[in-house]
Amino acid sequence: MFETLKGTIIHAPEPGKTEILEDGYLLLRDGAIEGIFPALPEGCEPERAYDFTGKLVIPSFADLHLHAPQYAMLGMGMDLPLIEWLNAYTFKTEALFSDPVFAREVYGALADNLIRLGTTRVCIYASIHRESAHILMEELERVGVTGFAGKVNMDRNTAPELTETPEGSLAETRRFIEECRARRYKHLSPILTPRFTPSCSDALLEGLAKIADEYDVPIQSHLSENDIEIELVKKLCPDCEGYWDSYARRGLWRDGTIMAHCVHSDEAERAAIKDAGVWVAHCPDSNTNIYSGVAPVRVMLDEGIRVALGSDIAGGAKLSMFHVMGEAIRASKTRYYYSGKREEERFLAVSEAFYLATSAGAAYFGAGPGFAKGDMLHAAVLSDETLPPSRKLTSLERLERLIYADDARCVRAVWSEGVKRF
Amino acid sequence: MFETLKGTIIHAPEPGKTEILEDGYLLLRDGAIEGIFPALPEGCEPERAYDFTGKLVIPSFADLHLHAPQYAMLGMGMDLPLIEWLNAYTFKTEALFSDPVFAREVYGALADNLIRLGTTRVCIYASIHRESAHILMEELERVGVTGFAGKVNMDRNTAPELTETPEGSLAETRRFIEECRARRYKHLSPILTPRFTPSCSDALLEGLAKIADEYDVPIQSHLSENDIEIELVKKLCPDCEGYWDSYARRGLWRDGTIMAHCVHSDEAERAAIKDAGVWVAHCPDSNTNIYSGVAPVRVMLDEGIRVALGSDIAGGAKLSMFHVMGEAIRASKTRYYYSGKREEERFLAVSEAFYLATSAGAAYFGAGPGFAKGDMLHAAVLSDETLPPSRKLTSLERLERLIYADDARCVRAVWSEGVKRF
């Protein structure tokens, strides 16, 4: 079946390179992108034609790091220092997800809002609870959000009700993966999710590495987020070459592993990231809210490290990737201001933030850059009708002010995996 | 006439001190606050009773610094360095306000959105154009936004089409003030608005000081925003004791003068601010977007300087004071992270940002702290129904997540100067 979307088509195949076709056509065949055309190819008679004239059609967003249960505590407790925040909010909230009814309510709302905000690809953490992790997958499937979701593993340094035994945690993880395969989720796959070194024993990490081999599943965790955590890892792993090595020597440092934050990753750690093919999920809003510092994103891009964006709710206070793009730029400008390295570390431009939130993240899921031929369509249609009156704007200016406006009402339609979902 | 608003009433009479009455009553007599009561006083039979049970009733916001014409360029050109941004966007946009039809369209939309976002008090810049400045006042009056608006003065270092002569600028300003008085705007008064020292000659500043005396009108301008501007002022006024003195020695440094930014105000300048009774409009979003640095708000509060918040659109990219509060906290955390002064300069807490956006700003307009008895009601009613599901929250947690959510849909009703306007 042929389908067309008519509108101003904007995508960013490379950082800083934004391609625009005014009043063009996106042509789909059975949900897959045939191409972008200034006029419909001769003889093409689409079964469905969507007219979004006057609106912008952009690739939908990928969120490479977020904690689903923390959606229930979004924007709360932000005055507290990290450890108090974890104890007063995070662990108490995550413990509630032993209740499948509560999980259904929160994950259902999260899924609905992800799709309405134009986020169609995620790498997402559930809690330690296997049953709730399935509920998360079901709810994401229901609305058409695609990607990877993980049952969290923790066997030390957390709240008692969230502390697993290494054996129990590994058994539940195996069972989770096998159930995922049996249930045949269409657009979601399991991902191994050891929370981070401080909350995972060597035995647990080594066991997860075996599971990764056995089932061929990827891994996500946290790395070098803030000073206190980094000091703790040094104590827990005194013989490690660096924080990264606490994962590497347990077998989890591999191609396709996602590490959130990397705010304080030094040259050696960044080299290890690049050499292994590890991905960085940059979470600017969270890093600012928890005053962790600002990750050296410009340096990572220059070094060829694969970096994309994460909302990291609820360290991040908003689910919207518009907000995350805005905060990525603001954080980058802050680093630019304070670092004194104005020549070497130019702040992120709007077009670069747009690239990071779309093509860079989508690549993790195997997508080509921008609206790549052959890919199933992931797209969001944006209207700027409700934004302030202005002189006639270029399409790039329209995109820029939509990003800064961060107004959920601007998203008018969303395609995920070739299907219109909103 | 008696009126009541029933709901959870939250206000902040002091920085960091938030008072809450669950399911209480705000009682009004002819629009003025009679008091806050846990139950209606005996025998009180209000003619109008609004039931906002389950919602939060807070003081509406004061925005102490924003540029009305720049609403037409909100969230645009943010990649450009300051001078290029001014030339490519700001001056070109402001020049369009010689056209009253365009001014009506933009100012009408601005006014509508201010009231819908719960901002009922402003100190606002128009452009240099007298006629458009009246249109701004008319549109603000139409929706019930109150405060001060100024025709901008500039006679040097700006675009040719925006350059006045000192005599012409002063004559237009006098005429503007006299017309304001003749037209008897109900809730808006004129304010003298020399853009800043770099764009105003000594003759112009001195002439404005005379007008301030003659008509008893307040003054607003910019101070110590960023390095380039500060260097320029040093060159323009080599004999000045500091940037502040460029206003002081022309007679504009007085009780009630508002200075936007003050990012780089040193101890001497802050002492001059305090001694004179000058007010500081802190504009965190703008300061981050233009990478000006972060103003020492904690220090100012500790020193007893009168400081409140400004959106500073379009250096600030959003009109919403929810966003401005969030960015005030984020900027403050950034300063906390980078300054190394963790003991002396604690970052702004949510309750402090709430105080700055409400009571602190309202005081400029003569209002008492919080919902003060005798004041005409300025209030916003907030619903968190559309926010994520959660465990049962405290009212303070509900307020916090509404601030971080920054979702225009949450504002459900607004009172300004005792009248329900939205």
Short mmCIF file of C-alpha atoms in Angstrom, two decimals, chain B residues 30-252:
data_model
loop_
_atom_site.label_atom_id
_atom_site.label_comp_id
_atom_site.label_asym_id
_atom_site.label_seq_id
_atom_site.Cartn_x
_atom_site.Cartn_y
_atom_site.Cartn_z
CA ASP B 30 -15.18 43.84 45.93
CA GLY B 31 -12.14 42.05 44.58
CA ALA B 32 -9.95 42.75 47.62
CA ILE B 33 -8.64 39.99 49.86
CA GLU B 34 -10.54 39.78 53.15
CA GLY B 35 -8.61 36.76 54.28
CA ILE B 36 -7.92 33.04 54.03
CA PHE B 37 -10.15 30.80 56.11
CA PRO B 38 -10.31 27.06 56.80
CA ALA B 39 -14.12 27.44 56.79
CA LEU B 40 -16.32 30.33 55.70
CA PRO B 41 -16.85 32.82 58.54
CA GLU B 42 -20.29 32.50 60.12
CA GLY B 43 -22.98 34.47 58.37
CA CYS B 44 -20.85 35.01 55.26
CA GLU B 45 -22.98 34.43 52.20
CA PRO B 46 -20.89 35.20 49.13
CA GLU B 47 -22.65 36.35 45.98
CA ARG B 48 -20.19 34.27 43.95
CA ALA B 49 -18.57 31.04 45.10
CA TYR B 50 -15.97 29.32 42.95
CA ASP B 51 -15.30 25.72 43.86
CA PHE B 52 -11.75 24.75 42.92
CA THR B 53 -11.63 21.76 45.25
CA GLY B 54 -8.70 19.56 44.24
CA LYS B 55 -6.92 22.44 42.56
CA LEU B 56 -4.22 24.81 43.83
CA VAL B 57 -4.86 28.53 44.23
CA ILE B 58 -1.63 30.51 44.10
CA PRO B 59 -0.74 34.19 43.67
CA SER B 60 -0.38 34.95 39.98
CA PHE B 61 3.04 35.82 38.58
CA ALA B 62 4.92 39.06 38.12
CA ASP B 63 7.29 39.35 35.16
CA LEU B 64 9.67 42.20 35.88
CA HIS B 65 11.46 42.25 32.56
CA LEU B 66 10.29 41.45 29.04
CA HIS B 67 10.41 42.96 25.56
CA ALA B 68 6.95 42.92 24.02
CA PRO B 69 7.99 43.25 20.33
CA GLN B 70 10.40 40.35 20.71
CA TYR B 71 7.43 38.06 21.23
CA ALA B 72 7.40 37.97 17.43
CA MET B 73 10.87 36.34 17.45
CA LEU B 74 10.47 34.05 20.44
CA GLY B 75 12.92 31.13 20.39
CA MET B 76 14.76 32.19 17.24
CA GLY B 77 18.34 32.95 16.26
CA MET B 78 19.62 31.48 19.50
CA ASP B 79 22.76 30.06 17.88
CA LEU B 80 24.04 33.54 17.09
CA PRO B 81 26.45 35.57 19.22
CA LEU B 82 24.80 38.57 20.94
CA ILE B 83 25.73 41.30 18.45
CA GLU B 84 24.78 39.23 15.41
CA TRP B 85 21.54 38.20 17.13
CA LEU B 86 20.71 41.85 17.83
CA ASN B 87 21.35 42.81 14.21
CA ALA B 88 19.76 39.80 12.51
CA TYR B 89 16.73 39.46 14.78
CA THR B 90 16.15 42.04 17.49
CA PHE B 91 16.53 45.31 15.65
CA LYS B 92 14.83 44.01 12.49
CA THR B 93 11.92 42.75 14.54
CA GLU B 94 11.55 45.90 16.61
CA ALA B 95 11.59 48.00 13.43
CA LEU B 96 8.40 46.21 12.31
CA PHE B 97 6.53 47.90 15.15
CA SER B 98 6.32 51.14 13.24
CA ASP B 99 3.32 49.31 11.74
CA PRO B 100 0.34 49.52 14.13
CA VAL B 101 -1.44 46.62 12.46
CA PHE B 102 1.47 44.25 13.08
CA ALA B 103 1.82 45.65 16.61
CA ARG B 104 -1.85 44.95 17.32
CA GLU B 105 -1.51 41.36 16.12
CA VAL B 106 1.62 40.59 18.14
CA TYR B 107 0.68 42.51 21.29
CA GLY B 108 -2.82 41.05 21.24
CA ALA B 109 -1.43 37.51 21.17
CA LEU B 110 1.14 38.39 23.82
CA ALA B 111 -1.51 39.80 26.14
CA ASP B 112 -3.78 36.78 25.66
CA ASN B 113 -0.95 34.41 26.46
CA LEU B 114 0.29 36.35 29.47
CA ILE B 115 -3.09 36.11 31.15
CA ARG B 116 -3.56 32.45 30.21
CA LEU B 117 -0.15 31.67 31.71
CA GLY B 118 -1.07 33.40 34.96
CA THR B 119 1.17 36.46 34.58
CA THR B 120 -0.87 39.46 35.74
CA ARG B 121 1.83 42.03 36.55
CA VAL B 122 4.54 43.19 34.18
CA CYS B 123 7.27 45.74 33.68
CA ILE B 124 7.49 45.62 29.92
CA TYR B 125 9.43 47.26 27.10
CA ALA B 126 7.67 48.28 23.89
CA SER B 127 9.77 49.48 20.92
CA ILE B 128 10.76 53.11 20.26
CA HIS B 129 7.38 53.68 18.56
CA ARG B 130 4.97 55.73 20.67
CA GLU B 131 1.86 54.63 18.83
CA SER B 132 2.71 50.93 19.22
CA ALA B 133 3.46 51.47 22.90
CA HIS B 134 -0.13 52.62 23.32
CA ILE B 135 -1.34 49.57 21.43
CA LEU B 136 0.61 47.44 23.89
CA MET B 137 -1.07 49.19 26.81
CA GLU B 138 -4.51 48.81 25.22
CA GLU B 139 -4.02 45.10 24.64
CA LEU B 140 -2.74 44.50 28.17
CA GLU B 141 -5.72 46.46 29.52
CA ARG B 142 -8.10 44.43 27.38
CA VAL B 143 -7.09 41.16 29.05
CA GLY B 144 -6.39 42.58 32.52
CA VAL B 145 -2.60 42.45 32.69
CA THR B 146 -1.44 45.28 34.97
CA GLY B 147 1.79 47.18 35.56
CA PHE B 148 4.23 49.41 33.73
CA ALA B 149 5.03 49.71 30.02
CA GLY B 150 7.61 51.89 28.37
CA LYS B 151 8.38 53.37 25.00
CA VAL B 152 12.06 52.55 24.42
CA ASN B 153 14.66 55.34 24.07
CA MET B 154 17.72 54.89 21.84
CA ASP B 155 19.85 57.50 20.15
CA ARG B 156 23.08 55.63 19.36
CA ASN B 157 24.61 52.23 18.58
CA THR B 158 21.49 50.69 17.11
CA ALA B 159 19.97 50.15 13.69
CA PRO B 160 19.44 53.36 11.66
CA GLU B 161 15.67 52.94 11.56
CA LEU B 162 15.59 52.70 15.36
CA THR B 163 17.89 55.65 16.08
CA GLU B 164 16.16 58.66 17.56
CA THR B 165 17.65 62.10 18.16
CA PRO B 166 17.94 62.92 21.85
CA GLU B 167 15.43 65.78 21.43
CA GLY B 168 13.02 63.66 19.40
CA SER B 169 13.25 60.78 21.85
CA LEU B 170 12.56 63.05 24.83
CA ALA B 171 9.67 64.81 23.09
CA GLU B 172 8.06 61.50 22.15
CA THR B 173 8.49 60.27 25.71
CA ARG B 174 6.80 63.35 27.17
CA ARG B 175 3.99 63.00 24.68
CA PHE B 176 3.65 59.30 25.51
CA ILE B 177 3.34 60.04 29.23
CA GLU B 178 0.84 62.82 28.69
CA GLU B 179 -1.24 60.68 26.35
CA CYS B 180 -1.19 57.86 28.93
CA ARG B 181 -2.61 60.25 31.49
CA ALA B 182 -5.20 61.60 29.09
CA ARG B 183 -6.29 58.12 28.11
CA ARG B 184 -6.56 57.11 31.77
CA TYR B 185 -5.39 53.50 31.43
CA LYS B 186 -6.91 51.76 34.38
CA HIS B 187 -4.17 49.31 35.30
CA LEU B 188 -1.14 50.45 33.32
CA SER B 189 1.29 53.27 33.85
CA PRO B 190 4.20 54.53 31.78
CA ILE B 191 7.78 53.76 32.78
CA LEU B 192 10.89 55.42 31.36
CA THR B 193 12.79 52.89 29.28
CA PRO B 194 16.25 53.93 28.12
CA ARG B 195 17.42 50.66 26.56
CA PHE B 196 20.85 50.73 28.20
CA THR B 197 23.90 52.94 28.42
CA PRO B 198 25.43 51.78 25.12
CA SER B 199 22.37 52.95 23.16
CA CYS B 200 21.67 56.18 25.08
CA SER B 201 23.72 59.39 25.00
CA ASP B 202 24.34 61.43 28.13
CA ALA B 203 21.97 64.10 26.86
CA LEU B 204 19.20 61.54 26.47
CA LEU B 205 19.75 60.00 29.91
CA GLU B 206 19.88 63.42 31.57
CA GLY B 207 16.72 64.51 29.78
CA LEU B 208 14.95 61.35 30.97
CA ALA B 209 16.00 62.07 34.56
CA LYS B 210 14.26 65.43 34.28
CA ILE B 211 11.14 63.77 32.91
CA ALA B 212 11.22 61.27 35.78
CA ASP B 213 11.22 64.18 38.23
CA GLU B 214 8.62 66.19 36.39
CA TYR B 215 6.10 63.37 35.90
CA ASP B 216 7.08 61.13 38.82
CA VAL B 217 7.47 57.99 36.70
CA PRO B 218 9.80 55.07 37.42
CA ILE B 219 12.69 53.86 35.24
CA GLN B 220 13.76 50.50 33.81
CA SER B 221 16.95 49.54 32.02
CA HIS B 222 19.69 46.89 31.72
CA LEU B 223 22.81 46.44 33.85
CA SER B 224 25.94 44.26 33.77
CA GLU B 225 24.48 41.54 31.58
CA ASN B 226 27.56 40.27 29.82
CA ASP B 227 31.27 40.80 29.31
CA ILE B 228 31.18 42.50 25.90
CA GLU B 229 28.54 44.98 27.01
CA ILE B 230 30.42 45.75 30.23
CA GLU B 231 33.62 46.46 28.30
CA LEU B 232 31.70 48.73 25.96
CA VAL B 233 30.26 50.73 28.86
CA LYS B 234 33.76 51.14 30.31
CA LYS B 235 34.84 52.70 27.03
CA LEU B 236 31.75 54.89 26.73
CA CYS B 237 31.98 56.07 30.32
CA PRO B 238 35.66 55.86 31.32
CA ASP B 239 35.24 58.07 34.39
CA CYS B 240 32.37 56.00 35.84
CA GLU B 241 32.88 54.13 39.12
CA GLY B 242 31.14 51.14 37.59
CA TYR B 243 28.43 50.35 35.06
CA TRP B 244 25.80 51.40 37.60
CA ASP B 245 27.39 54.82 37.82
CA SER B 246 26.67 55.44 34.12
CA TYR B 247 23.04 55.66 35.21
CA ALA B 248 23.74 57.30 38.56
CA ARG B 249 25.62 60.29 37.24
CA ARG B 250 22.81 61.02 34.77
CA GLY B 251 20.23 60.98 37.56
CA LEU B 252 18.49 57.66 36.82
#
